[in-house]
Amino acid sequence: MQSRPRIQIGISCRNLPTKLRGSYAKFSVAHGGFLHEKHVTETELQNNIASPIFITRLNLEYYFEEKQIITAEIFQCEQEDREDSHLLGFVQCTVGRVIHSGGQVEQPLISDEQQKKYLKHADPSMPTTVVVCIREDPFYKENICLKMQGFNLDKKDFFGKSDPYVTIYRRNERGKLQKCCRSEVIKNTLFPDFRPIPICLDKLCGGNIDCELYFRCFDWDGAVGDSEEVDTELDDLIGEFTTTVSDLLRADENGLEFKLINPPKKRKKKYYQHSGLLNVKLYFAQTKYSFLDYIFGGTSINVVVGVDLSNHAAAAQLSKTRQIEMAQSCNEYGVAIQAVMEILQEYDSDQLFPAFGFGSKLSTGGKICNKYPLSGDANNYFCKGMAGVLEAYRRSFDVLHLAGPVCFSPIVRDVSETAKRNKDAENYYVLLILTNGTVDDWIETKKAVIEASFLPISIIVIGIGGGNFSDMEILDQDFGLLKVGQEQACRDNVQFVQMRRFLRMAADGTDNLRWSKVALAKEVLAELPSQMMDYFERSHLAPSHTVPGQPRLLRNLADPIWWRQFTQPFSSPVRGELNTSSETKQSGMDTGRLLEEREEDQPDHPQSVVPVVQAPATQSRPLPDADPSYRLGERLTSNVHLTSVRCLSASLVGESSGPPRTTHRVPSVRSDDTNTNPKDRGNPFPNVRRQMSLGPAFHSSTSGRKLPGAYEQVSRKPSTSEK
């Protein structure tokens, strides 16, 4: 099971008053039910600096399915013990918003009248701001491969060659050896070339790159049959050696070569040298990306809401007065919308959400609507944020009567038509459907869901009430992919949750019931990151923009100076955001006959091109199969992510004239490739120095250590293929 990603949060300030001796920050991250789980830290004291960059960071796990709120308070004091501290103000933001903004958000300091007295000594021409930076901890990313290759190993079998494999150990907190990873068994060879092992540094060294790793090479005896199950107590030891992750990180692209020493043979033989050589090297897997790489790189999660307004129990038809009362109350529909969209709206650039109702009948004319805009405006069916969707839902009962049938396929195909135009890593679509019963167009719905599985779409279905949800269980595909005739879904992109499972007793001890929105959001959004990664990996899509703050070379991870700059602000901070208008975003949602007519009438209608100025840290990354003439302006869609537009200084704008350089991403990395990505070598802004950021500051050693005694490094011999 893949470990949960971890992030590091850093704080810096701009234009603080310098009258007092120093300043420091106290910041916390709250999440969970009632935000009771908190991670709090206090930075070091920065002496008399107007724009301090605090070194102390907060390291914590990232929860996509929870709302994590960052609160940073800025203090100033005169004494070292901080007893005379004065609060200057605070800022507050969410982890999701900072990550979706490219890893950095700058906000003005919020202060009351009492606190503003201390800010009057600052520069009046500039506001006092706080910069919150978030980076993904590279020690927990599985984008590093361990490659091992043996040369001239000892022969252990009487009738054949050895069957070698390598096991790596490190000592835990108790001082006992703990297995980190193991290679596969390669039979009947003395020159094994093991497959690369994807691994994260935390699993390999526990976050301490100076801890010793024990490499032990065994000969598999096959004592348990033909399977590759190994038993180190029964298998013969070929040889062993020790090294550190720090030494491996500082090695060149050829890695390091070690002598395998067999202690019993060394004690018995006077002129014993070694039992073979093992070459070990670490390198970046350039095609391996994490979920946060896509969010940092500009992927926007676009939410479309569909509300089932039908009533399957015709005898229990509600009066209009009762409908209005139900809409005004905090019913199950409102709780479900609030629980899910409160999380997902942080990952949408403009927070404009299409919201539709279906299975309803208009009060004027009595026409059944399979897709009615909850906003009431057929020309603009976007709602601003979660609050706008809730308000539009509550107003819909003034013009709608509950009726059947219930058809899912129109709204699913509607989203599919939009996703077909944006099959890149910049946009991913989530269709949230709230239903209270079965589906009447069952076959068409299954076909629409199968088609959506090949597109960047995930479907979340929340069952409201106590109806029959057997059809929804089939759509969930937990027990098999959906299939209709010869058509079959390529992946599971549907998540179904029944609302009634999240009723809880009130916390005050009364008999009242309440909804657990935190538990509902966890259940509903638990599979969304894996569904997104499944689509991106199947489609071979890289992040749309270069992920900021990532190490370019493996040796950066062993450099304390590089780690010190981990959460420093970028040289060109983001100061603005380009929001897409509802009219532009709406154009991509028109489907059906109207869409076909528009395409026939305007076949050569050019796509709108937005001028873009890119900072070095956010240089656009083309798709793997992109044409060399593929221009950046042609890739911009209606939903422009805020990291696509950077507000740079006037000098930077002047230096960045000309079309952006287009490169191709290397589809795969062999064991002999270097650790640098060819597309990241060029700097389109040569006069602007790139600032590298990322990582804990506990790596203090800068010099490589020599291997002790018999485990000395030797020059690498050419492999058989090289000979």
mmCIF file with all atom_site columns, C-alpha atoms in Angstrom, residues 315-460:
data_model
loop_
_atom_site.group_PDB
_atom_site.id
_atom_site.type_symbol
_atom_site.label_atom_id
_atom_site.label_alt_id
_atom_site.label_comp_id
_atom_site.label_asym_id
_atom_site.label_entity_id
_atom_site.label_seq_id
_atom_site.pdbx_PDB_ins_code
_atom_site.Cartn_x
_atom_site.Cartn_y
_atom_site.Cartn_z
_atom_site.occupancy
_atom_site.B_iso_or_equiv
_atom_site.pdbx_formal_charge
_atom_site.auth_seq_id
_atom_site.auth_comp_id
_atom_site.auth_asym_id
_atom_site.auth_atom_id
_atom_site.pdbx_PDB_model_num
ATOM 1   C CA . ALA A 1 315 ? -48.773 8.528  -3.818  1.00 0.00 ? 315 ALA A CA 1
ATOM 2   C CA . ALA A 1 316 ? -46.607 10.522 -1.465  1.00 0.00 ? 316 ALA A CA 1
ATOM 3   C CA . GLN A 1 317 ? -46.448 13.601 -3.712  1.00 0.00 ? 317 GLN A CA 1
ATOM 4   C CA . LEU A 1 318 ? -45.494 16.605 -1.625  1.00 0.00 ? 318 LEU A CA 1
ATOM 5   C CA . SER A 1 319 ? -47.315 19.886 -1.736  1.00 0.00 ? 319 SER A CA 1
ATOM 6   C CA . LYS A 1 320 ? -45.526 22.972 -2.972  1.00 0.00 ? 320 LYS A CA 1
ATOM 7   C CA . THR A 1 321 ? -45.469 24.412 0.544   1.00 0.00 ? 321 THR A CA 1
ATOM 8   C CA . ARG A 1 322 ? -43.798 21.272 1.830   1.00 0.00 ? 322 ARG A CA 1
ATOM 9   C CA . GLN A 1 323 ? -41.299 21.391 -1.033  1.00 0.00 ? 323 GLN A CA 1
ATOM 10  C CA . ILE A 1 324 ? -40.285 24.927 -0.111  1.00 0.00 ? 324 ILE A CA 1
ATOM 11  C CA . GLU A 1 325 ? -39.941 23.992 3.555   1.00 0.00 ? 325 GLU A CA 1
ATOM 12  C CA . MET A 1 326 ? -37.799 21.012 2.639   1.00 0.00 ? 326 MET A CA 1
ATOM 13  C CA . ALA A 1 327 ? -35.604 23.149 0.392   1.00 0.00 ? 327 ALA A CA 1
ATOM 14  C CA . GLN A 1 328 ? -35.093 25.774 3.081   1.00 0.00 ? 328 GLN A CA 1
ATOM 15  C CA . SER A 1 329 ? -34.136 23.242 5.722   1.00 0.00 ? 329 SER A CA 1
ATOM 16  C CA . CYS A 1 330 ? -30.726 21.626 5.972   1.00 0.00 ? 330 CYS A CA 1
ATOM 17  C CA . ASN A 1 331 ? -31.858 18.380 4.335   1.00 0.00 ? 331 ASN A CA 1
ATOM 18  C CA . GLU A 1 332 ? -29.823 15.529 2.992   1.00 0.00 ? 332 GLU A CA 1
ATOM 19  C CA . TYR A 1 333 ? -29.287 17.169 -0.388  1.00 0.00 ? 333 TYR A CA 1
ATOM 20  C CA . GLY A 1 334 ? -27.813 20.302 1.143   1.00 0.00 ? 334 GLY A CA 1
ATOM 21  C CA . VAL A 1 335 ? -25.564 18.353 3.498   1.00 0.00 ? 335 VAL A CA 1
ATOM 22  C CA . ALA A 1 336 ? -24.254 16.175 0.659   1.00 0.00 ? 336 ALA A CA 1
ATOM 23  C CA . ILE A 1 337 ? -23.532 19.173 -1.577  1.00 0.00 ? 337 ILE A CA 1
ATOM 24  C CA . GLN A 1 338 ? -21.800 21.030 1.223   1.00 0.00 ? 338 GLN A CA 1
ATOM 25  C CA . ALA A 1 339 ? -19.693 18.062 2.360   1.00 0.00 ? 339 ALA A CA 1
ATOM 26  C CA . VAL A 1 340 ? -18.288 17.288 -1.096  1.00 0.00 ? 340 VAL A CA 1
ATOM 27  C CA . MET A 1 341 ? -17.995 20.713 -2.696  1.00 0.00 ? 341 MET A CA 1
ATOM 28  C CA . GLU A 1 342 ? -16.386 22.285 0.356   1.00 0.00 ? 342 GLU A CA 1
ATOM 29  C CA . ILE A 1 343 ? -13.343 20.147 -0.466  1.00 0.00 ? 343 ILE A CA 1
ATOM 30  C CA . LEU A 1 344 ? -13.416 20.144 -4.271  1.00 0.00 ? 344 LEU A CA 1
ATOM 31  C CA . GLN A 1 345 ? -13.949 23.879 -4.730  1.00 0.00 ? 345 GLN A CA 1
ATOM 32  C CA . GLU A 1 346 ? -10.392 24.478 -3.488  1.00 0.00 ? 346 GLU A CA 1
ATOM 33  C CA . TYR A 1 347 ? -9.064  22.753 -6.616  1.00 0.00 ? 347 TYR A CA 1
ATOM 34  C CA . ASP A 1 348 ? -11.076 24.756 -9.161  1.00 0.00 ? 348 ASP A CA 1
ATOM 35  C CA . SER A 1 349 ? -9.525  27.930 -10.516 1.00 0.00 ? 349 SER A CA 1
ATOM 36  C CA . ASP A 1 350 ? -12.645 30.050 -10.962 1.00 0.00 ? 350 ASP A CA 1
ATOM 37  C CA . GLN A 1 351 ? -15.066 28.205 -8.634  1.00 0.00 ? 351 GLN A CA 1
ATOM 38  C CA . LEU A 1 352 ? -17.855 28.377 -11.221 1.00 0.00 ? 352 LEU A CA 1
ATOM 39  C CA . PHE A 1 353 ? -19.861 25.149 -11.096 1.00 0.00 ? 353 PHE A CA 1
ATOM 40  C CA . PRO A 1 354 ? -22.562 24.030 -13.560 1.00 0.00 ? 354 PRO A CA 1
ATOM 41  C CA . ALA A 1 355 ? -25.570 22.757 -11.588 1.00 0.00 ? 355 ALA A CA 1
ATOM 42  C CA . PHE A 1 356 ? -28.543 20.943 -13.124 1.00 0.00 ? 356 PHE A CA 1
ATOM 43  C CA . GLY A 1 357 ? -31.706 19.254 -11.983 1.00 0.00 ? 357 GLY A CA 1
ATOM 44  C CA . PHE A 1 358 ? -33.294 16.330 -13.812 1.00 0.00 ? 358 PHE A CA 1
ATOM 45  C CA . GLY A 1 359 ? -36.402 14.198 -13.526 1.00 0.00 ? 359 GLY A CA 1
ATOM 46  C CA . SER A 1 360 ? -38.506 17.300 -12.828 1.00 0.00 ? 360 SER A CA 1
ATOM 47  C CA . LYS A 1 361 ? -41.401 19.122 -14.470 1.00 0.00 ? 361 LYS A CA 1
ATOM 48  C CA . LEU A 1 362 ? -41.634 22.847 -15.020 1.00 0.00 ? 362 LEU A CA 1
ATOM 49  C CA . SER A 1 363 ? -44.544 24.553 -13.264 1.00 0.00 ? 363 SER A CA 1
ATOM 50  C CA . THR A 1 364 ? -45.210 26.524 -16.466 1.00 0.00 ? 364 THR A CA 1
ATOM 51  C CA . GLY A 1 365 ? -46.055 24.246 -19.380 1.00 0.00 ? 365 GLY A CA 1
ATOM 52  C CA . GLY A 1 366 ? -45.639 20.958 -17.534 1.00 0.00 ? 366 GLY A CA 1
ATOM 53  C CA . LYS A 1 367 ? -42.664 19.852 -19.646 1.00 0.00 ? 367 LYS A CA 1
ATOM 54  C CA . ILE A 1 368 ? -40.376 17.124 -18.298 1.00 0.00 ? 368 ILE A CA 1
ATOM 55  C CA . CYS A 1 369 ? -36.765 18.362 -18.020 1.00 0.00 ? 369 CYS A CA 1
ATOM 56  C CA . ASN A 1 370 ? -33.839 15.951 -18.146 1.00 0.00 ? 370 ASN A CA 1
ATOM 57  C CA . LYS A 1 371 ? -31.382 18.805 -17.673 1.00 0.00 ? 371 LYS A CA 1
ATOM 58  C CA . TYR A 1 372 ? -32.702 21.971 -16.077 1.00 0.00 ? 372 TYR A CA 1
ATOM 59  C CA . PRO A 1 373 ? -30.208 24.646 -14.892 1.00 0.00 ? 373 PRO A CA 1
ATOM 60  C CA . LEU A 1 374 ? -30.716 25.202 -11.174 1.00 0.00 ? 374 LEU A CA 1
ATOM 61  C CA . SER A 1 375 ? -29.737 28.839 -11.638 1.00 0.00 ? 375 SER A CA 1
ATOM 62  C CA . GLY A 1 376 ? -32.956 29.362 -13.623 1.00 0.00 ? 376 GLY A CA 1
ATOM 63  C CA . ASP A 1 377 ? -31.041 30.986 -16.487 1.00 0.00 ? 377 ASP A CA 1
ATOM 64  C CA . ALA A 1 378 ? -30.725 28.819 -19.578 1.00 0.00 ? 378 ALA A CA 1
ATOM 65  C CA . ASN A 1 379 ? -27.944 31.061 -20.887 1.00 0.00 ? 379 ASN A CA 1
ATOM 66  C CA . ASN A 1 380 ? -25.862 30.953 -17.706 1.00 0.00 ? 380 ASN A CA 1
ATOM 67  C CA . TYR A 1 381 ? -26.142 27.812 -15.606 1.00 0.00 ? 381 TYR A CA 1
ATOM 68  C CA . PHE A 1 382 ? -23.023 28.434 -13.494 1.00 0.00 ? 382 PHE A CA 1
ATOM 69  C CA . CYS A 1 383 ? -23.139 28.930 -9.742  1.00 0.00 ? 383 CYS A CA 1
ATOM 70  C CA . LYS A 1 384 ? -20.427 30.750 -7.823  1.00 0.00 ? 384 LYS A CA 1
ATOM 71  C CA . GLY A 1 385 ? -18.893 28.433 -5.270  1.00 0.00 ? 385 GLY A CA 1
ATOM 72  C CA . MET A 1 386 ? -20.556 25.977 -2.934  1.00 0.00 ? 386 MET A CA 1
ATOM 73  C CA . ALA A 1 387 ? -22.869 28.666 -1.534  1.00 0.00 ? 387 ALA A CA 1
ATOM 74  C CA . GLY A 1 388 ? -24.117 29.484 -5.018  1.00 0.00 ? 388 GLY A CA 1
ATOM 75  C CA . VAL A 1 389 ? -25.000 25.848 -5.723  1.00 0.00 ? 389 VAL A CA 1
ATOM 76  C CA . LEU A 1 390 ? -26.910 25.555 -2.433  1.00 0.00 ? 390 LEU A CA 1
ATOM 77  C CA . GLU A 1 391 ? -28.801 28.783 -3.088  1.00 0.00 ? 391 GLU A CA 1
ATOM 78  C CA . ALA A 1 392 ? -29.711 27.720 -6.631  1.00 0.00 ? 392 ALA A CA 1
ATOM 79  C CA . TYR A 1 393 ? -30.914 24.347 -5.368  1.00 0.00 ? 393 TYR A CA 1
ATOM 80  C CA . ARG A 1 394 ? -33.173 25.984 -2.788  1.00 0.00 ? 394 ARG A CA 1
ATOM 81  C CA . ARG A 1 395 ? -34.664 28.365 -5.366  1.00 0.00 ? 395 ARG A CA 1
ATOM 82  C CA . SER A 1 396 ? -35.391 25.581 -7.843  1.00 0.00 ? 396 SER A CA 1
ATOM 83  C CA . PHE A 1 397 ? -38.529 24.463 -5.999  1.00 0.00 ? 397 PHE A CA 1
ATOM 84  C CA . ASP A 1 398 ? -40.298 27.689 -6.993  1.00 0.00 ? 398 ASP A CA 1
ATOM 85  C CA . VAL A 1 399 ? -40.470 26.644 -10.655 1.00 0.00 ? 399 VAL A CA 1
ATOM 86  C CA . LEU A 1 400 ? -40.268 22.831 -10.516 1.00 0.00 ? 400 LEU A CA 1
ATOM 87  C CA . HIS A 1 401 ? -42.665 20.057 -9.602  1.00 0.00 ? 401 HIS A CA 1
ATOM 88  C CA . LEU A 1 402 ? -41.326 16.657 -8.594  1.00 0.00 ? 402 LEU A CA 1
ATOM 89  C CA . ALA A 1 403 ? -42.000 14.081 -11.307 1.00 0.00 ? 403 ALA A CA 1
ATOM 90  C CA . GLY A 1 404 ? -40.406 11.216 -13.229 1.00 0.00 ? 404 GLY A CA 1
ATOM 91  C CA . PRO A 1 405 ? -38.732 9.588  -15.112 1.00 0.00 ? 405 PRO A CA 1
ATOM 92  C CA . VAL A 1 406 ? -35.108 9.674  -13.911 1.00 0.00 ? 406 VAL A CA 1
ATOM 93  C CA . CYS A 1 407 ? -32.494 9.715  -16.698 1.00 0.00 ? 407 CYS A CA 1
ATOM 94  C CA . PHE A 1 408 ? -28.782 9.832  -15.913 1.00 0.00 ? 408 PHE A CA 1
ATOM 95  C CA . SER A 1 409 ? -27.460 9.486  -19.460 1.00 0.00 ? 409 SER A CA 1
ATOM 96  C CA . PRO A 1 410 ? -28.123 13.077 -20.684 1.00 0.00 ? 410 PRO A CA 1
ATOM 97  C CA . ILE A 1 411 ? -26.026 14.737 -17.994 1.00 0.00 ? 411 ILE A CA 1
ATOM 98  C CA . VAL A 1 412 ? -23.288 12.063 -18.196 1.00 0.00 ? 412 VAL A CA 1
ATOM 99  C CA . ARG A 1 413 ? -23.002 12.519 -21.966 1.00 0.00 ? 413 ARG A CA 1
ATOM 100 C CA . ASP A 1 414 ? -23.076 16.274 -21.459 1.00 0.00 ? 414 ASP A CA 1
ATOM 101 C CA . VAL A 1 415 ? -19.941 16.137 -19.316 1.00 0.00 ? 415 VAL A CA 1
ATOM 102 C CA . SER A 1 416 ? -18.333 13.645 -21.713 1.00 0.00 ? 416 SER A CA 1
ATOM 103 C CA . GLU A 1 417 ? -18.704 16.056 -24.632 1.00 0.00 ? 417 GLU A CA 1
ATOM 104 C CA . THR A 1 418 ? -16.892 18.726 -22.642 1.00 0.00 ? 418 THR A CA 1
ATOM 105 C CA . ALA A 1 419 ? -14.125 16.346 -21.561 1.00 0.00 ? 419 ALA A CA 1
ATOM 106 C CA . LYS A 1 420 ? -13.483 15.252 -25.158 1.00 0.00 ? 420 LYS A CA 1
ATOM 107 C CA . ARG A 1 421 ? -12.240 18.757 -25.943 1.00 0.00 ? 421 ARG A CA 1
ATOM 108 C CA . ASN A 1 422 ? -9.870  18.833 -22.967 1.00 0.00 ? 422 ASN A CA 1
ATOM 109 C CA . LYS A 1 423 ? -8.161  15.451 -22.921 1.00 0.00 ? 423 LYS A CA 1
ATOM 110 C CA . ASP A 1 424 ? -5.013  16.756 -21.276 1.00 0.00 ? 424 ASP A CA 1
ATOM 111 C CA . ALA A 1 425 ? -3.651  17.007 -17.757 1.00 0.00 ? 425 ALA A CA 1
ATOM 112 C CA . GLU A 1 426 ? -4.958  20.534 -17.184 1.00 0.00 ? 426 GLU A CA 1
ATOM 113 C CA . ASN A 1 427 ? -8.576  19.534 -16.593 1.00 0.00 ? 427 ASN A CA 1
ATOM 114 C CA . TYR A 1 428 ? -10.270 16.669 -14.820 1.00 0.00 ? 428 TYR A CA 1
ATOM 115 C CA . TYR A 1 429 ? -14.054 16.519 -14.407 1.00 0.00 ? 429 TYR A CA 1
ATOM 116 C CA . VAL A 1 430 ? -16.073 15.269 -11.455 1.00 0.00 ? 430 VAL A CA 1
ATOM 117 C CA . LEU A 1 431 ? -19.804 14.682 -11.931 1.00 0.00 ? 431 LEU A CA 1
ATOM 118 C CA . LEU A 1 432 ? -21.630 14.751 -8.587  1.00 0.00 ? 432 LEU A CA 1
ATOM 119 C CA . ILE A 1 433 ? -25.066 13.095 -8.831  1.00 0.00 ? 433 ILE A CA 1
ATOM 120 C CA . LEU A 1 434 ? -27.553 13.140 -5.945  1.00 0.00 ? 434 LEU A CA 1
ATOM 121 C CA . THR A 1 435 ? -30.324 10.595 -6.444  1.00 0.00 ? 435 THR A CA 1
ATOM 122 C CA . ASN A 1 436 ? -33.111 9.094  -4.380  1.00 0.00 ? 436 ASN A CA 1
ATOM 123 C CA . GLY A 1 437 ? -33.855 5.919  -6.305  1.00 0.00 ? 437 GLY A CA 1
ATOM 124 C CA . THR A 1 438 ? -33.438 3.831  -9.433  1.00 0.00 ? 438 THR A CA 1
ATOM 125 C CA . VAL A 1 439 ? -32.542 4.823  -12.987 1.00 0.00 ? 439 VAL A CA 1
ATOM 126 C CA . ASP A 1 440 ? -35.135 4.613  -15.760 1.00 0.00 ? 440 ASP A CA 1
ATOM 127 C CA . ASP A 1 441 ? -32.720 4.733  -18.728 1.00 0.00 ? 441 ASP A CA 1
ATOM 128 C CA . TRP A 1 442 ? -30.537 1.954  -17.346 1.00 0.00 ? 442 TRP A CA 1
ATOM 129 C CA . ILE A 1 443 ? -28.976 0.704  -20.599 1.00 0.00 ? 443 ILE A CA 1
ATOM 130 C CA . GLU A 1 444 ? -28.214 4.197  -21.893 1.00 0.00 ? 444 GLU A CA 1
ATOM 131 C CA . THR A 1 445 ? -26.746 5.161  -18.523 1.00 0.00 ? 445 THR A CA 1
ATOM 132 C CA . LYS A 1 446 ? -24.390 2.182  -18.543 1.00 0.00 ? 446 LYS A CA 1
ATOM 133 C CA . LYS A 1 447 ? -23.251 3.022  -22.069 1.00 0.00 ? 447 LYS A CA 1
ATOM 134 C CA . ALA A 1 448 ? -22.654 6.634  -21.055 1.00 0.00 ? 448 ALA A CA 1
ATOM 135 C CA . VAL A 1 449 ? -20.632 5.559  -17.997 1.00 0.00 ? 449 VAL A CA 1
ATOM 136 C CA . ILE A 1 450 ? -18.540 3.181  -20.128 1.00 0.00 ? 450 ILE A CA 1
ATOM 137 C CA . GLU A 1 451 ? -17.781 6.009  -22.548 1.00 0.00 ? 451 GLU A CA 1
ATOM 138 C CA . ALA A 1 452 ? -16.848 8.301  -19.645 1.00 0.00 ? 452 ALA A CA 1
ATOM 139 C CA . SER A 1 453 ? -14.305 5.764  -18.347 1.00 0.00 ? 453 SER A CA 1
ATOM 140 C CA . PHE A 1 454 ? -12.086 6.561  -21.353 1.00 0.00 ? 454 PHE A CA 1
ATOM 141 C CA . LEU A 1 455 ? -12.225 10.290 -20.580 1.00 0.00 ? 455 LEU A CA 1
ATOM 142 C CA . PRO A 1 456 ? -10.921 12.450 -17.690 1.00 0.00 ? 456 PRO A CA 1
ATOM 143 C CA . ILE A 1 457 ? -14.157 11.990 -15.751 1.00 0.00 ? 457 ILE A CA 1
ATOM 144 C CA . SER A 1 458 ? -15.051 10.577 -12.343 1.00 0.00 ? 458 SER A CA 1
ATOM 145 C CA . ILE A 1 459 ? -18.662 10.108 -11.272 1.00 0.00 ? 459 ILE A CA 1
ATOM 146 C CA . ILE A 1 460 ? -19.713 10.394 -7.631  1.00 0.00 ? 460 ILE A CA 1
#
